[in-house]
């Protein structure tokens, strides 16, 4: 049987890279994407250029894979970036739109991810009759360069200065000590190989713990734990 063709966005680092390498090693035909594909030869899988914010770039990347392989079996929407801790009013409309452009169309990080959750669930129902399933893979913090690539809020409020710096350092520290991206890669592999695809999966022990806590702990307890973990 021909190997499944996988397209994974944002495969130049972190979770995307770990997943692309694992799937390639497992024998899948893997196409990864990056906005800078000029050093494509350093990857074991095929790296092609794609900026999820540019319609033309998306069309060209898809065309490239389809013209070579004839089809795409699995699309892993992984490309994304985060914003350094910031109050909602600290981002201009332009910046908020840029985050949605990358994380949703192509929070306000959290908002863009919630939007993506809702959209993915709807899409899963919409596309099922075409034999296509849509799943959310939800890790907690993962040790990638996300913390290094944080976008700064472009209208910072002085009142948040202390807490911002504290949260920023805490976030970088937490990411550094968190799960290896290979854990997410293995979850994705298990989903691809599964006969019974579900709409939503957690990845790693922290994400599983948080999901269970959310499900079973009283709202007040959950709220307290989040506040305590943020140390605010
Ligand atoms: N790390 C965590 O703690 C964590 C936890 C939960 C969820 N996630 C999610 O996991 C995904 C991967 O993040 P990561 O932690 O692996 O971060 P990362 O190491 O910074 O990797 C981000 C990837 O996204 C690509 N990318 C960013 N903007 C893009 C754009 N406009 N068009 C195309 N590609 C773009 C980057 O590629 P180029 O720069 O080469 O184009 C890079 O390959 C993100 O959606 C993130 O929100 C991460």
PDB file of C-alpha atoms and ligand atoms in Angstrom:
ATOM      1  CA  UNK A   1       0.000   0.000   0.000  1.00  0.00           C
ATOM      2  CA  UNK A   2       1.337   3.510  -0.850  1.00  0.00           C
ATOM      3  CA  UNK A   3       2.529   5.552   2.109  1.00  0.00           C
ATOM      4  CA  UNK A   4       0.141   8.211   3.359  1.00  0.00           C
ATOM      5  CA  UNK A   5       1.044  11.725   2.223  1.00  0.00           C
ATOM      6  CA  UNK A   6       1.361  14.130   5.151  1.00  0.00           C
ATOM      7  CA  UNK A   7       1.599  17.916   4.966  1.00  0.00           C
ATOM      8  CA  UNK A   8       2.713  19.587   8.182  1.00  0.00           C
ATOM      9  CA  UNK A   9       2.916  23.354   8.505  1.00  0.00           C
ATOM     10  CA  UNK A  10       5.655  24.947  10.624  1.00  0.00           C
ATOM     11  CA  UNK A  11       8.071  22.020  10.391  1.00  0.00           C
ATOM     12  CA  UNK A  12      11.288  23.988  10.777  1.00  0.00           C
ATOM     13  CA  UNK A  13      11.366  23.705  14.565  1.00  0.00           C
ATOM     14  CA  UNK A  14       9.694  22.445  17.722  1.00  0.00           C
ATOM     15  CA  UNK A  15       6.640  20.215  17.547  1.00  0.00           C
ATOM     16  CA  UNK A  16       6.411  20.470  13.766  1.00  0.00           C
ATOM     17  CA  UNK A  17      10.003  19.375  13.254  1.00  0.00           C
ATOM     18  CA  UNK A  18       9.750  16.523  15.775  1.00  0.00           C
ATOM     19  CA  UNK A  19       6.524  15.310  14.158  1.00  0.00           C
ATOM     20  CA  UNK A  20       7.847  15.543  10.605  1.00  0.00           C
ATOM     21  CA  UNK A  21      10.997  13.608  11.558  1.00  0.00           C
ATOM     22  CA  UNK A  22       9.025  10.911  13.368  1.00  0.00           C
ATOM     23  CA  UNK A  23       6.497  10.468  10.557  1.00  0.00           C
ATOM     24  CA  UNK A  24       9.287  10.375   7.973  1.00  0.00           C
ATOM     25  CA  UNK A  25      11.095   7.699  10.015  1.00  0.00           C
ATOM     26  CA  UNK A  26       7.813   5.746  10.193  1.00  0.00           C
ATOM     27  CA  UNK A  27       7.712   5.601   6.394  1.00  0.00           C
ATOM     28  CA  UNK A  28       5.106   8.258   5.623  1.00  0.00           C
ATOM     29  CA  UNK A  29       5.642  10.658   2.730  1.00  0.00           C
ATOM     30  CA  UNK A  30       6.175  13.885   4.627  1.00  0.00           C
ATOM     31  CA  UNK A  31       6.089  17.453   3.337  1.00  0.00           C
ATOM     32  CA  UNK A  32       7.012  20.052   5.930  1.00  0.00           C
ATOM     33  CA  UNK A  33       6.680  23.796   5.468  1.00  0.00           C
ATOM     34  CA  UNK A  34       8.592  26.857   6.535  1.00  0.00           C
ATOM     35  CA  UNK A  35       8.560  30.482   5.501  1.00  0.00           C
ATOM     36  CA  UNK A  36      12.262  30.024   4.806  1.00  0.00           C
ATOM     37  CA  UNK A  37      12.717  26.873   2.756  1.00  0.00           C
ATOM     38  CA  UNK A  38      16.067  27.959   1.291  1.00  0.00           C
ATOM     39  CA  UNK A  39      17.939  25.410   3.412  1.00  0.00           C
ATOM     40  CA  UNK A  40      15.536  22.582   2.573  1.00  0.00           C
ATOM     41  CA  UNK A  41      18.366  20.095   2.032  1.00  0.00           C
ATOM     42  CA  UNK A  42      19.163  19.944   5.754  1.00  0.00           C
ATOM     43  CA  UNK A  43      15.879  18.121   6.425  1.00  0.00           C
ATOM     44  CA  UNK A  44      15.326  14.377   5.873  1.00  0.00           C
ATOM     45  CA  UNK A  45      11.753  15.045   4.761  1.00  0.00           C
ATOM     46  CA  UNK A  46      10.756  17.393   1.940  1.00  0.00           C
ATOM     47  CA  UNK A  47      10.636  21.004   3.061  1.00  0.00           C
ATOM     48  CA  UNK A  48       8.641  23.457   1.001  1.00  0.00           C
ATOM     49  CA  UNK A  49       8.048  27.165   1.363  1.00  0.00           C
ATOM     50  CA  UNK A  50       4.777  28.315   2.889  1.00  0.00           C
ATOM     51  CA  UNK A  51       3.585  31.395   4.717  1.00  0.00           C
ATOM     52  CA  UNK A  52       0.137  30.612   6.097  1.00  0.00           C
ATOM     53  CA  UNK A  53      -0.701  34.337   5.916  1.00  0.00           C
ATOM     54  CA  UNK A  54      -0.273  34.477   2.149  1.00  0.00           C
ATOM     55  CA  UNK A  55      -3.009  32.946   0.024  1.00  0.00           C
ATOM     56  CA  UNK A  56      -0.719  32.606  -3.000  1.00  0.00           C
ATOM     57  CA  UNK A  57       1.910  30.902  -0.912  1.00  0.00           C
ATOM     58  CA  UNK A  58      -0.666  28.407   0.437  1.00  0.00           C
ATOM     59  CA  UNK A  59      -1.983  27.686  -3.059  1.00  0.00           C
ATOM     60  CA  UNK A  60       1.538  27.167  -4.415  1.00  0.00           C
ATOM     61  CA  UNK A  61       2.518  24.805  -1.601  1.00  0.00           C
ATOM     62  CA  UNK A  62      -0.633  22.698  -1.995  1.00  0.00           C
ATOM     63  CA  UNK A  63      -0.178  22.645  -5.778  1.00  0.00           C
ATOM     64  CA  UNK A  64       3.396  21.434  -5.326  1.00  0.00           C
ATOM     65  CA  UNK A  65       2.347  18.483  -3.190  1.00  0.00           C
ATOM     66  CA  UNK A  66      -0.700  17.595  -5.295  1.00  0.00           C
ATOM     67  CA  UNK A  67       1.208  17.761  -8.573  1.00  0.00           C
ATOM     68  CA  UNK A  68       3.846  15.374  -7.194  1.00  0.00           C
ATOM     69  CA  UNK A  69       1.741  13.050  -5.041  1.00  0.00           C
ATOM     70  CA  UNK A  70      -1.760  13.441  -6.482  1.00  0.00           C
ATOM     71  CA  UNK A  71      -3.338  13.852  -3.045  1.00  0.00           C
ATOM     72  CA  UNK A  72      -2.795  14.797   0.621  1.00  0.00           C
ATOM     73  CA  UNK A  73      -3.979  12.294   3.242  1.00  0.00           C
ATOM     74  CA  UNK A  74      -3.191  14.206   6.430  1.00  0.00           C
ATOM     75  CA  UNK A  75      -2.807  17.938   7.007  1.00  0.00           C
ATOM     76  CA  UNK A  76      -1.243  18.906  10.336  1.00  0.00           C
ATOM     77  CA  UNK A  77      -2.044  22.570  11.038  1.00  0.00           C
ATOM     78  CA  UNK A  78       0.853  23.239  13.373  1.00  0.00           C
ATOM     79  CA  UNK A  79       2.332  26.605  12.320  1.00  0.00           C
ATOM     80  CA  UNK A  80       1.778  29.242  14.932  1.00  0.00           C
ATOM     81  CA  UNK A  81       3.331  31.764  17.230  1.00  0.00           C
ATOM     82  CA  UNK A  82       2.546  33.123  20.635  1.00  0.00           C
ATOM     83  CA  UNK A  83       2.525  36.511  22.242  1.00  0.00           C
ATOM     84  CA  UNK A  84       4.487  37.393  25.371  1.00  0.00           C
ATOM     85  CA  UNK A  85       2.237  37.831  28.435  1.00  0.00           C
ATOM     86  CA  UNK A  86       0.095  40.919  27.796  1.00  0.00           C
ATOM     87  CA  UNK A  87      -3.248  42.428  28.728  1.00  0.00           C
ATOM     88  CA  UNK A  88      -5.897  42.278  25.986  1.00  0.00           C
ATOM     89  CA  UNK A  89      -5.847  46.056  25.543  1.00  0.00           C
ATOM     90  CA  UNK A  90      -2.092  46.002  25.030  1.00  0.00           C
ATOM     91  CA  UNK A  91      -2.416  44.659  21.504  1.00  0.00           C
ATOM     92  CA  UNK A  92      -3.443  46.965  18.685  1.00  0.00           C
ATOM     93  CA  UNK A  93      -6.135  45.739  16.253  1.00  0.00           C
ATOM     94  CA  UNK A  94      -3.362  45.294  13.726  1.00  0.00           C
ATOM     95  CA  UNK A  95      -1.388  43.030  16.028  1.00  0.00           C
ATOM     96  CA  UNK A  96      -4.455  41.026  17.101  1.00  0.00           C
ATOM     97  CA  UNK A  97      -5.294  40.496  13.436  1.00  0.00           C
ATOM     98  CA  UNK A  98      -1.752  39.373  12.687  1.00  0.00           C
ATOM     99  CA  UNK A  99      -2.013  36.704  15.407  1.00  0.00           C
ATOM    100  CA  UNK A 100      -5.340  35.490  14.061  1.00  0.00           C
ATOM    101  CA  UNK A 101      -3.885  35.535  10.543  1.00  0.00           C
ATOM    102  CA  UNK A 102      -1.228  33.015  11.516  1.00  0.00           C
ATOM    103  CA  UNK A 103      -2.811  30.993  14.323  1.00  0.00           C
ATOM    104  CA  UNK A 104      -6.375  30.920  13.072  1.00  0.00           C
ATOM    105  CA  UNK A 105      -6.653  31.809   9.341  1.00  0.00           C
ATOM    106  CA  UNK A 106      -3.525  30.274   8.117  1.00  0.00           C
ATOM    107  CA  UNK A 107      -4.690  35.991  21.572  1.00  0.00           C
ATOM    108  CA  UNK A 108      -4.920  37.137  21.921  1.00  0.00           C
ATOM    109  CA  UNK A 109      -3.131  33.801  21.550  1.00  0.00           C
ATOM    110  CA  UNK A 110      -5.752  31.965  23.678  1.00  0.00           C
ATOM    111  CA  UNK A 111      -8.611  33.513  21.708  1.00  0.00           C
ATOM    112  CA  UNK A 112      -7.108  32.387  18.423  1.00  0.00           C
ATOM    113  CA  UNK A 113      -6.717  28.865  19.807  1.00  0.00           C
ATOM    114  CA  UNK A 114     -10.301  28.801  21.148  1.00  0.00           C
ATOM    115  CA  UNK A 115     -11.502  29.955  17.752  1.00  0.00           C
ATOM    116  CA  UNK A 116      -9.482  27.175  16.185  1.00  0.00           C
ATOM    117  CA  UNK A 117     -11.067  24.650  18.572  1.00  0.00           C
ATOM    118  CA  UNK A 118     -14.601  25.691  17.641  1.00  0.00           C
ATOM    119  CA  UNK A 119     -13.776  25.822  13.967  1.00  0.00           C
ATOM    120  CA  UNK A 120     -12.084  22.395  13.994  1.00  0.00           C
ATOM    121  CA  UNK A 121     -15.082  20.780  15.715  1.00  0.00           C
ATOM    122  CA  UNK A 122     -17.472  22.208  13.123  1.00  0.00           C
ATOM    123  CA  UNK A 123     -15.165  21.213  10.296  1.00  0.00           C
ATOM    124  CA  UNK A 124     -15.010  17.658  11.637  1.00  0.00           C
ATOM    125  CA  UNK A 125     -18.785  17.345  11.233  1.00  0.00           C
ATOM    126  CA  UNK A 126     -18.780  19.185   7.928  1.00  0.00           C
ATOM    127  CA  UNK A 127     -16.140  17.033   6.252  1.00  0.00           C
ATOM    128  CA  UNK A 128     -17.006  13.608   7.653  1.00  0.00           C
ATOM    129  CA  UNK A 129     -19.295  12.780   4.762  1.00  0.00           C
ATOM    130  CA  UNK A 130     -16.253  13.243   2.489  1.00  0.00           C
ATOM    131  CA  UNK A 131     -14.274  10.714   4.521  1.00  0.00           C
ATOM    132  CA  UNK A 132     -12.165  13.394   6.198  1.00  0.00           C
ATOM    133  CA  UNK A 133     -11.768  13.687   9.972  1.00  0.00           C
ATOM    134  CA  UNK A 134     -10.507  16.747  11.859  1.00  0.00           C
ATOM    135  CA  UNK A 135      -8.823  16.252  15.237  1.00  0.00           C
ATOM    136  CA  UNK A 136      -7.397  18.643  17.786  1.00  0.00           C
ATOM    137  CA  UNK A 137      -4.078  17.607  19.344  1.00  0.00           C
ATOM    138  CA  UNK A 138      -3.713  19.610  22.543  1.00  0.00           C
ATOM    139  CA  UNK A 139      -0.404  19.584  24.423  1.00  0.00           C
ATOM    140  CA  UNK A 140       0.388  21.643  27.501  1.00  0.00           C
ATOM    141  CA  UNK A 141       3.674  23.586  27.447  1.00  0.00           C
ATOM    142  CA  UNK A 142       6.227  21.882  25.223  1.00  0.00           C
ATOM    143  CA  UNK A 143       9.960  22.483  25.115  1.00  0.00           C
ATOM    144  CA  UNK A 144      10.333  24.296  21.770  1.00  0.00           C
ATOM    145  CA  UNK A 145      11.543  27.683  20.610  1.00  0.00           C
ATOM    146  CA  UNK A 146       8.039  29.123  21.097  1.00  0.00           C
ATOM    147  CA  UNK A 147       9.263  30.977  24.196  1.00  0.00           C
ATOM    148  CA  UNK A 148      12.096  32.550  22.215  1.00  0.00           C
ATOM    149  CA  UNK A 149       9.809  33.621  19.361  1.00  0.00           C
ATOM    150  CA  UNK A 150       7.271  35.457  21.516  1.00  0.00           C
ATOM    151  CA  UNK A 151       5.798  38.530  19.881  1.00  0.00           C
ATOM    152  CA  UNK A 152       5.822  41.632  22.088  1.00  0.00           C
ATOM    153  CA  UNK A 153       2.500  43.401  22.647  1.00  0.00           C
ATOM    154  CA  UNK A 154       2.753  46.601  20.647  1.00  0.00           C
ATOM    155  CA  UNK A 155       0.984  48.962  23.078  1.00  0.00           C
ATOM    156  CA  UNK A 156       2.294  47.981  26.493  1.00  0.00           C
ATOM    157  CA  UNK A 157       0.501  49.380  29.575  1.00  0.00           C
ATOM    158  CA  UNK A 158       2.775  50.541  32.395  1.00  0.00           C
ATOM    159  CA  UNK A 159       0.492  49.077  35.090  1.00  0.00           C
ATOM    160  CA  UNK A 160       1.276  45.577  33.827  1.00  0.00           C
ATOM    161  CA  UNK A 161       5.037  46.044  33.728  1.00  0.00           C
ATOM    162  CA  UNK A 162       5.961  44.041  36.827  1.00  0.00           C
ATOM    163  CA  UNK A 163       3.569  41.190  36.237  1.00  0.00           C
ATOM    164  CA  UNK A 164       4.464  41.065  32.555  1.00  0.00           C
ATOM    165  CA  UNK A 165       8.157  40.539  33.216  1.00  0.00           C
ATOM    166  CA  UNK A 166       7.400  37.964  35.919  1.00  0.00           C
ATOM    167  CA  UNK A 167       5.038  36.003  33.678  1.00  0.00           C
ATOM    168  CA  UNK A 168       7.400  36.227  30.730  1.00  0.00           C
ATOM    169  CA  UNK A 169      10.285  34.739  32.705  1.00  0.00           C
ATOM    170  CA  UNK A 170       7.966  32.135  34.189  1.00  0.00           C
ATOM    171  CA  UNK A 171       6.687  31.166  30.759  1.00  0.00           C
ATOM    172  CA  UNK A 172      10.217  30.782  29.333  1.00  0.00           C
ATOM    173  CA  UNK A 173      11.239  28.733  32.392  1.00  0.00           C
ATOM    174  CA  UNK A 174       8.113  26.545  32.199  1.00  0.00           C
ATOM    175  CA  UNK A 175       8.607  25.902  28.476  1.00  0.00           C
ATOM    176  CA  UNK A 176      12.262  25.008  29.086  1.00  0.00           C
ATOM    177  CA  UNK A 177      11.269  22.410  31.719  1.00  0.00           C
ATOM    178  CA  UNK A 178       8.273  21.039  29.878  1.00  0.00           C
ATOM    179  CA  UNK A 179       7.596  17.970  27.725  1.00  0.00           C
ATOM    180  CA  UNK A 180       9.786  17.120  24.769  1.00  0.00           C
ATOM    181  CA  UNK A 181       8.126  17.806  21.368  1.00  0.00           C
ATOM    182  CA  UNK A 182       8.550  14.113  20.530  1.00  0.00           C
ATOM    183  CA  UNK A 183       5.650  13.433  22.932  1.00  0.00           C
ATOM    184  CA  UNK A 184       3.318  15.445  20.704  1.00  0.00           C
ATOM    185  CA  UNK A 185       4.819  13.804  17.618  1.00  0.00           C
ATOM    186  CA  UNK A 186       3.991  10.373  19.068  1.00  0.00           C
ATOM    187  CA  UNK A 187       0.408  11.413  19.832  1.00  0.00           C
ATOM    188  CA  UNK A 188       0.008  12.585  16.232  1.00  0.00           C
ATOM    189  CA  UNK A 189       1.437   9.289  14.968  1.00  0.00           C
ATOM    190  CA  UNK A 190      -1.013   7.327  17.138  1.00  0.00           C
ATOM    191  CA  UNK A 191      -3.925   9.389  15.794  1.00  0.00           C
ATOM    192  CA  UNK A 192      -2.852   8.873  12.179  1.00  0.00           C
ATOM    193  CA  UNK A 193      -2.600   5.121  12.758  1.00  0.00           C
ATOM    194  CA  UNK A 194      -5.889   4.910  14.667  1.00  0.00           C
ATOM    195  CA  UNK A 195      -8.961   3.265  13.128  1.00  0.00           C
ATOM    196  CA  UNK A 196     -11.247   5.260  15.377  1.00  0.00           C
ATOM    197  CA  UNK A 197     -10.399   8.957  15.095  1.00  0.00           C
ATOM    198  CA  UNK A 198     -11.687  11.226  17.871  1.00  0.00           C
ATOM    199  CA  UNK A 199     -12.296  14.985  17.649  1.00  0.00           C
ATOM    200  CA  UNK A 200      -9.886  15.844  20.462  1.00  0.00           C
ATOM    201  CA  UNK A 201      -6.733  14.443  22.073  1.00  0.00           C
ATOM    202  CA  UNK A 202      -4.509  15.692  24.849  1.00  0.00           C
ATOM    203  CA  UNK A 203      -0.780  15.071  24.579  1.00  0.00           C
ATOM    204  CA  UNK A 204       1.519  14.529  27.563  1.00  0.00           C
ATOM    205  CA  UNK A 205       0.822  14.059  31.251  1.00  0.00           C
ATOM    206  CA  UNK A 206       0.319  17.746  32.112  1.00  0.00           C
ATOM    207  CA  UNK A 207      -2.341  18.237  29.453  1.00  0.00           C
ATOM    208  CA  UNK A 208      -4.103  15.037  30.573  1.00  0.00           C
ATOM    209  CA  UNK A 209      -3.940  16.145  34.205  1.00  0.00           C
ATOM    210  CA  UNK A 210      -5.380  19.569  33.362  1.00  0.00           C
ATOM    211  CA  UNK A 211      -8.164  18.042  31.298  1.00  0.00           C
ATOM    212  CA  UNK A 212      -9.164  15.733  34.149  1.00  0.00           C
ATOM    213  CA  UNK A 213      -8.903  18.542  36.653  1.00  0.00           C
ATOM    214  CA  UNK A 214     -11.149  20.716  34.518  1.00  0.00           C
ATOM    215  CA  UNK A 215     -13.622  17.872  34.217  1.00  0.00           C
ATOM    216  CA  UNK A 216     -13.764  16.715  37.829  1.00  0.00           C
ATOM    217  CA  UNK A 217     -12.536  19.534  40.095  1.00  0.00           C
ATOM    218  CA  UNK A 218     -15.048  22.142  41.317  1.00  0.00           C
ATOM    219  CA  UNK A 219     -14.764  25.406  39.361  1.00  0.00           C
ATOM    220  CA  UNK A 220     -13.446  27.271  42.421  1.00  0.00           C
ATOM    221  CA  UNK A 221     -10.660  24.747  43.001  1.00  0.00           C
ATOM    222  CA  UNK A 222      -9.634  24.816  39.346  1.00  0.00           C
ATOM    223  CA  UNK A 223      -9.631  28.601  39.354  1.00  0.00           C
ATOM    224  CA  UNK A 224      -7.447  28.702  42.500  1.00  0.00           C
ATOM    225  CA  UNK A 225      -4.967  26.266  41.042  1.00  0.00           C
ATOM    226  CA  UNK A 226      -4.596  28.309  37.858  1.00  0.00           C
ATOM    227  CA  UNK A 227      -4.050  31.480  39.910  1.00  0.00           C
ATOM    228  CA  UNK A 228      -1.521  29.728  42.112  1.00  0.00           C
ATOM    229  CA  UNK A 229       0.378  28.309  39.156  1.00  0.00           C
ATOM    230  CA  UNK A 230       0.550  31.771  37.582  1.00  0.00           C
ATOM    231  CA  UNK A 231       1.852  33.116  40.909  1.00  0.00           C
ATOM    232  CA  UNK A 232      -0.119  36.356  40.445  1.00  0.00           C
TER     233      UNK A 232
HETATM  234  N1  LIG B   1       5.469  24.979  22.819  1.00  0.00           N
HETATM  235  C1  LIG B   1       4.358  24.923  23.546  1.00  0.00           C
HETATM  236  O1  LIG B   1       4.396  24.998  24.787  1.00  0.00           O
HETATM  237  C2  LIG B   1       3.011  24.688  22.888  1.00  0.00           C
HETATM  238  C3  LIG B   1       1.931  24.251  23.683  1.00  0.00           C
HETATM  239  C4  LIG B   1       0.675  24.056  23.079  1.00  0.00           C
HETATM  240  C5  LIG B   1       0.532  24.306  21.696  1.00  0.00           C
HETATM  241  N2  LIG B   1       1.613  24.745  20.959  1.00  0.00           N
HETATM  242  C6  LIG B   1       1.392  25.003  19.533  1.00  0.00           C
HETATM  243  O2  LIG B   1       2.254  24.154  18.759  1.00  0.00           O
HETATM  244  C7  LIG B   1       2.471  24.769  17.490  1.00  0.00           C
HETATM  245  C8  LIG B   1       3.986  24.712  17.160  1.00  0.00           C
HETATM  246  O3  LIG B   1       4.682  25.547  18.080  1.00  0.00           O
HETATM  247  P1  LIG B   1       6.137  25.199  18.653  1.00  0.00           P
HETATM  248  O4  LIG B   1       6.036  25.218  20.132  1.00  0.00           O
HETATM  249  O5  LIG B   1       6.703  24.009  17.986  1.00  0.00           O
HETATM  250  O6  LIG B   1       6.887  26.578  18.231  1.00  0.00           O
HETATM  251  P2  LIG B   1       8.179  26.884  17.330  1.00  0.00           P
HETATM  252  O7  LIG B   1       9.299  25.971  17.709  1.00  0.00           O
HETATM  253  O8  LIG B   1       8.378  28.370  17.449  1.00  0.00           O
HETATM  254  O9  LIG B   1       7.708  26.523  15.831  1.00  0.00           O
HETATM  255  C9  LIG B   1       6.740  27.304  15.155  1.00  0.00           C
HETATM  256  C10 LIG B   1       6.669  26.866  13.690  1.00  0.00           C
HETATM  257  O10 LIG B   1       5.620  27.610  13.045  1.00  0.00           O
HETATM  258  C11 LIG B   1       6.123  28.175  11.853  1.00  0.00           C
HETATM  259  N3  LIG B   1       5.435  29.441  11.557  1.00  0.00           N
HETATM  260  C12 LIG B   1       5.248  30.516  12.367  1.00  0.00           C
HETATM  261  N4  LIG B   1       4.556  31.479  11.710  1.00  0.00           N
HETATM  262  C13 LIG B   1       4.303  30.994  10.457  1.00  0.00           C
HETATM  263  C14 LIG B   1       3.643  31.501   9.281  1.00  0.00           C
HETATM  264  N5  LIG B   1       3.111  32.735   9.235  1.00  0.00           N
HETATM  265  N6  LIG B   1       3.543  30.710   8.177  1.00  0.00           N
HETATM  266  C15 LIG B   1       4.106  29.472   8.191  1.00  0.00           C
HETATM  267  N7  LIG B   1       4.779  28.939   9.238  1.00  0.00           N
HETATM  268  C16 LIG B   1       4.875  29.703  10.359  1.00  0.00           C
HETATM  269  C17 LIG B   1       7.624  28.342  12.050  1.00  0.00           C
HETATM  270  O11 LIG B   1       8.263  28.183  10.794  1.00  0.00           O
HETATM  271  P3  LIG B   1       9.209  29.266  10.065  1.00  0.00           P
HETATM  272  O12 LIG B   1       9.570  30.313  11.086  1.00  0.00           O
HETATM  273  O13 LIG B   1      10.366  28.451   9.578  1.00  0.00           O
HETATM  274  O14 LIG B   1       8.362  29.770   8.957  1.00  0.00           O
HETATM  275  C18 LIG B   1       7.978  27.137  12.955  1.00  0.00           C
HETATM  276  O15 LIG B   1       8.306  26.005  12.166  1.00  0.00           O
HETATM  277  C19 LIG B   1       1.927  26.219  17.556  1.00  0.00           C
HETATM  278  O16 LIG B   1       0.660  26.259  16.900  1.00  0.00           O
HETATM  279  C20 LIG B   1       1.769  26.425  19.067  1.00  0.00           C
HETATM  280  O17 LIG B   1       0.772  27.363  19.338  1.00  0.00           O
HETATM  281  C21 LIG B   1       2.844  24.920  21.514  1.00  0.00           C
END
